[in-house]
PDB file of C-alpha atoms in Angstrom:
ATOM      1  CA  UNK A 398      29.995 105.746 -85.472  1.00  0.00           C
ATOM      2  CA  UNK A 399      27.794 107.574 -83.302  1.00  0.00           C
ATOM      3  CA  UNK A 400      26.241 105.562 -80.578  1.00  0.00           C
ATOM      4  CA  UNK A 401      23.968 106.020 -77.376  1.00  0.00           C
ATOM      5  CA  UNK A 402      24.089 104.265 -74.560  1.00  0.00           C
ATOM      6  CA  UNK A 403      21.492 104.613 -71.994  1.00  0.00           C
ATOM      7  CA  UNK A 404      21.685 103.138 -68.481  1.00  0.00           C
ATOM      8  CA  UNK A 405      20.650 103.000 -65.028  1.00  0.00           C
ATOM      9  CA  UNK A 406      16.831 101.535 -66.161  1.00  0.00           C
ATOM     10  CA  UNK A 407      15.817  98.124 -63.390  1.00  0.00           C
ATOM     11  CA  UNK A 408      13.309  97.181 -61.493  1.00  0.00           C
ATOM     12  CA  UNK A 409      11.524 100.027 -58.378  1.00  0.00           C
ATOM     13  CA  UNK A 410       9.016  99.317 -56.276  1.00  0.00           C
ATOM     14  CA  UNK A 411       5.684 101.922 -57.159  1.00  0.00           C
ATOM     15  CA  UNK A 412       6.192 105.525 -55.891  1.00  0.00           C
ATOM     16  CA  UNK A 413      10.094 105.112 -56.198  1.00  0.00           C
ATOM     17  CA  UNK A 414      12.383 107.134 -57.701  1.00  0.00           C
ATOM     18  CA  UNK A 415      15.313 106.191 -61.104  1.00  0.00           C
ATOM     19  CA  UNK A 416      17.867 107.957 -62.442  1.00  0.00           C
ATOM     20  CA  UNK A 417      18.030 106.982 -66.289  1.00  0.00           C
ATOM     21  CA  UNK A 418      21.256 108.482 -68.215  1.00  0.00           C
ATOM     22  CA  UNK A 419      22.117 108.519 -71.860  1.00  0.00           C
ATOM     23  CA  UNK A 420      25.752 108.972 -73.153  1.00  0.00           C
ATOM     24  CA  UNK A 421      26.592 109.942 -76.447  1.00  0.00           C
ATOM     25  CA  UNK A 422      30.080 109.059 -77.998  1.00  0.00           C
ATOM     26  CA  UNK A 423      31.537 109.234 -81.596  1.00  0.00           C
ATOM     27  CA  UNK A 424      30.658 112.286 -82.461  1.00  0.00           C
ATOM     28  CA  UNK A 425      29.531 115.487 -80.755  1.00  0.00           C
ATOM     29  CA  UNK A 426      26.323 115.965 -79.664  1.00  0.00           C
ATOM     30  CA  UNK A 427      25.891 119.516 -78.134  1.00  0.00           C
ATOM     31  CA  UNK A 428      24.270 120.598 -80.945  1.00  0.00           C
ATOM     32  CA  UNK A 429      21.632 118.036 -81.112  1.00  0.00           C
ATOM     33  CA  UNK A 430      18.383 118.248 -79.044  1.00  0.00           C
ATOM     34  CA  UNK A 431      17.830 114.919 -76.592  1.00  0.00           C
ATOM     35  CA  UNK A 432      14.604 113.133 -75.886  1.00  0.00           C
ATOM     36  CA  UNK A 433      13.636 110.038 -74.267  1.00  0.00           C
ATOM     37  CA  UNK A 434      10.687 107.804 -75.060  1.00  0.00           C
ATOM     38  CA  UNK A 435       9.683 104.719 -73.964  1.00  0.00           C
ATOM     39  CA  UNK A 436       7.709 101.417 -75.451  1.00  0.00           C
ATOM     40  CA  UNK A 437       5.558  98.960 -73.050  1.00  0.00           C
ATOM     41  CA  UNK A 438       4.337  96.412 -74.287  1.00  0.00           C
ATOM     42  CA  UNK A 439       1.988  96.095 -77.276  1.00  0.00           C
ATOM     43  CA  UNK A 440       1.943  99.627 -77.475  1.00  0.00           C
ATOM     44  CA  UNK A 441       3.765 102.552 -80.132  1.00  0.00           C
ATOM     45  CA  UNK A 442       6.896 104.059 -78.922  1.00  0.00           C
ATOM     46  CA  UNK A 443       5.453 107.384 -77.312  1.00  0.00           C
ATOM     47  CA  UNK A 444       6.929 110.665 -76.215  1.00  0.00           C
ATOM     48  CA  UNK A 445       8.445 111.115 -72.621  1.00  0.00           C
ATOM     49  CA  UNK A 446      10.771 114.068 -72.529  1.00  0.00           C
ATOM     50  CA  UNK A 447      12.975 116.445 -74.686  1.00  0.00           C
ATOM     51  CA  UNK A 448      15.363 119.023 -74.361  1.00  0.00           C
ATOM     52  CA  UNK A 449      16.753 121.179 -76.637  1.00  0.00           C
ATOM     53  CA  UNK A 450      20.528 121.812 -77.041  1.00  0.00           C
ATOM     54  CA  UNK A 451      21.410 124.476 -75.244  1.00  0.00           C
ATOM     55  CA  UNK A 452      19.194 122.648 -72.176  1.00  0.00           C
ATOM     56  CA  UNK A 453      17.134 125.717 -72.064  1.00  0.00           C
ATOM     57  CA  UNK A 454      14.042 124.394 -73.774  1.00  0.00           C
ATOM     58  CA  UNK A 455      12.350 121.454 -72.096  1.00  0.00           C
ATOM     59  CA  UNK A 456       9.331 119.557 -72.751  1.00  0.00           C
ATOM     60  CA  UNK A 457       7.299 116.735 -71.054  1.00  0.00           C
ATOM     61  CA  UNK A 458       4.392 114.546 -71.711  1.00  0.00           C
ATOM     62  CA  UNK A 459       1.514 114.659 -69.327  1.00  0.00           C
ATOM     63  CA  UNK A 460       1.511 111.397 -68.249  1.00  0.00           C
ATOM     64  CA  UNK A 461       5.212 112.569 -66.638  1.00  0.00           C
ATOM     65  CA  UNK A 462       4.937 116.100 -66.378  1.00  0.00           C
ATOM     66  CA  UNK A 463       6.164 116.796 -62.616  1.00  0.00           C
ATOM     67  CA  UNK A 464       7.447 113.287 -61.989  1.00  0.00           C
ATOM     68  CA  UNK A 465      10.141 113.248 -64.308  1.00  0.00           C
ATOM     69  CA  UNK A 466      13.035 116.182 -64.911  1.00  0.00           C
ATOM     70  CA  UNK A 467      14.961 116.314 -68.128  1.00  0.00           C
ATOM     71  CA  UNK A 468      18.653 117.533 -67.933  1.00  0.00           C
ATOM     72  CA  UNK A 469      22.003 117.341 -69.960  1.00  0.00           C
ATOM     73  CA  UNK A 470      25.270 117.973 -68.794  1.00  0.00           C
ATOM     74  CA  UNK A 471      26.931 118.863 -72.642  1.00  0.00           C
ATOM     75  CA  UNK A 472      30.722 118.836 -71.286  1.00  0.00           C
ATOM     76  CA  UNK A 473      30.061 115.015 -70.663  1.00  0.00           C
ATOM     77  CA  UNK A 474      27.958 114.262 -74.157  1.00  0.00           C
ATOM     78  CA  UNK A 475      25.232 113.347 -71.277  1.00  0.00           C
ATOM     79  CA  UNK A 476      21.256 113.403 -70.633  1.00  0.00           C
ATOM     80  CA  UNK A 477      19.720 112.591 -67.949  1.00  0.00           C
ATOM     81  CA  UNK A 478      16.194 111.948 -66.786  1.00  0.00           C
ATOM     82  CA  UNK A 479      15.366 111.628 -63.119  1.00  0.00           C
ATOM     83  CA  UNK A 480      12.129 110.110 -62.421  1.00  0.00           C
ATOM     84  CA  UNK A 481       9.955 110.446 -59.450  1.00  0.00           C
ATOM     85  CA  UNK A 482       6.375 108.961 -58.192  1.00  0.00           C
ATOM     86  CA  UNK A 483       6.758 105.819 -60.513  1.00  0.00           C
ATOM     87  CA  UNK A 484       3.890 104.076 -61.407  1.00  0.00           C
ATOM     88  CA  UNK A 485       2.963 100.811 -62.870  1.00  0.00           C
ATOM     89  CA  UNK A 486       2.009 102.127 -66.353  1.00  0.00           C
ATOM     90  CA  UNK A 487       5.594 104.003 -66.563  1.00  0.00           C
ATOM     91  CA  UNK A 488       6.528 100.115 -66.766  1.00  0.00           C
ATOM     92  CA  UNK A 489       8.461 100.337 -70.645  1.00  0.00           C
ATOM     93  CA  UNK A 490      11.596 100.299 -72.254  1.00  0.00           C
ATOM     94  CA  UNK A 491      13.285 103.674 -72.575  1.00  0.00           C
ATOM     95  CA  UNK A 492      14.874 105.050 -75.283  1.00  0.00           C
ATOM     96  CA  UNK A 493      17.315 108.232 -76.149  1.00  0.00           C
ATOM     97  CA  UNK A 494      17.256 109.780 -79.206  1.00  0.00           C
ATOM     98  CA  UNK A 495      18.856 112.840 -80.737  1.00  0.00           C
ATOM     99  CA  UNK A 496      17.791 115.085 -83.381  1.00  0.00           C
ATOM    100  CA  UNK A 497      17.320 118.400 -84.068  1.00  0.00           C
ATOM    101  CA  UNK A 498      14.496 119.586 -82.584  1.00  0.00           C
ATOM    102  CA  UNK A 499      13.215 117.748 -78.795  1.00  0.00           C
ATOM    103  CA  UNK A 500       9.819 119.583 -78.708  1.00  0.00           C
ATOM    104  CA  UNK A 501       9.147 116.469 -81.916  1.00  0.00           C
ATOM    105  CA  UNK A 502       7.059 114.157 -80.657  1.00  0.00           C
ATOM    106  CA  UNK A 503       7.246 111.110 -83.733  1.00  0.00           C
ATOM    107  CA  UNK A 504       9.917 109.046 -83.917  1.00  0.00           C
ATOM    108  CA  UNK A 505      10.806 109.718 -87.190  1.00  0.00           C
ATOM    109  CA  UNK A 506      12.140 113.208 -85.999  1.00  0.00           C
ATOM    110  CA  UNK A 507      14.816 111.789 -84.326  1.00  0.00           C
ATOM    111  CA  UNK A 508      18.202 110.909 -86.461  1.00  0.00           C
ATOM    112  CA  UNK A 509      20.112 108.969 -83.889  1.00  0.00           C
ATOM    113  CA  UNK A 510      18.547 106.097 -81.082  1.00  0.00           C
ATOM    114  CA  UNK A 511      20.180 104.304 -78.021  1.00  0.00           C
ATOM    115  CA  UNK A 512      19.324 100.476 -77.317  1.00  0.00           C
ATOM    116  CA  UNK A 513      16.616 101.381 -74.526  1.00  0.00           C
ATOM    117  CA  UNK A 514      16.694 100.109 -71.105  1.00  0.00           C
ATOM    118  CA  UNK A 515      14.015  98.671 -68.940  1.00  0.00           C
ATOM    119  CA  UNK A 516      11.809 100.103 -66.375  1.00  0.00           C
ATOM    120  CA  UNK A 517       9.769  97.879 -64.543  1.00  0.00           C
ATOM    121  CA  UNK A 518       7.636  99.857 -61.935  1.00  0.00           C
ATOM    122  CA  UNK A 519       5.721  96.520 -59.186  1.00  0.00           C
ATOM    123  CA  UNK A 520       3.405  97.718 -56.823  1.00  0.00           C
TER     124      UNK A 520
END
């Protein structure tokens, strides 16, 4: 079955930094683009990040561009998004997702989806 398992998501003081990583397993992934999104509260799942497979296509939301920085390391089936200059409205659970294409912004794009973890961002 092929699963993804993000991590690393807790709580940060506002203006910190996180390190959220997604690991794919049961099948290989290097050909699928990666994106995270995230869900607060309330509110639709929205767009964050996404990369395409080869890592050389990247794309961001506003609300993160130049806070956050979407990578993948392929040899480990990994993605990783490092996130800088948190604020309280980045407070959500985030979610990986693969599919073929990580410029997509709906979720309906996207063929596979980790559990999410939580970001809580407290001033």
């Amino acid at each position: 079955q092929a699963q993804l398992v993000e991590s690393g998501g807790g709580l940060v003081q506002a203006g910190g930094s996180l390190r959220l990583a997604c690991a794919a397993s049961g099948r290989t992934f290097d050909r699928y683009a990666m994106s995270w999104f995230r869900q607060a509260p309330g509110k639709e799942r929205e767009f964050v990040a996404g990369i395409s497979w080869t890592g050389q296509l990247v794309y961001y939301s506003d609300s993160v561009k130049d806070r956050f920085t979407l990578s993948r390391d392929n040899r480990k089936n990994t993605v990783y998004l490092q996130m800088h200059s948190l604020r309280s409205e980045d407070t959500a659970v985030y979610y990986c997702a693969a599919g073929p294409d990580g410029s997509k912004r709906t979720t309906g794009a996207y063929d596979f989806w980790g559990q999410g973890t939580q970001v809580t961002v407290f001033s």
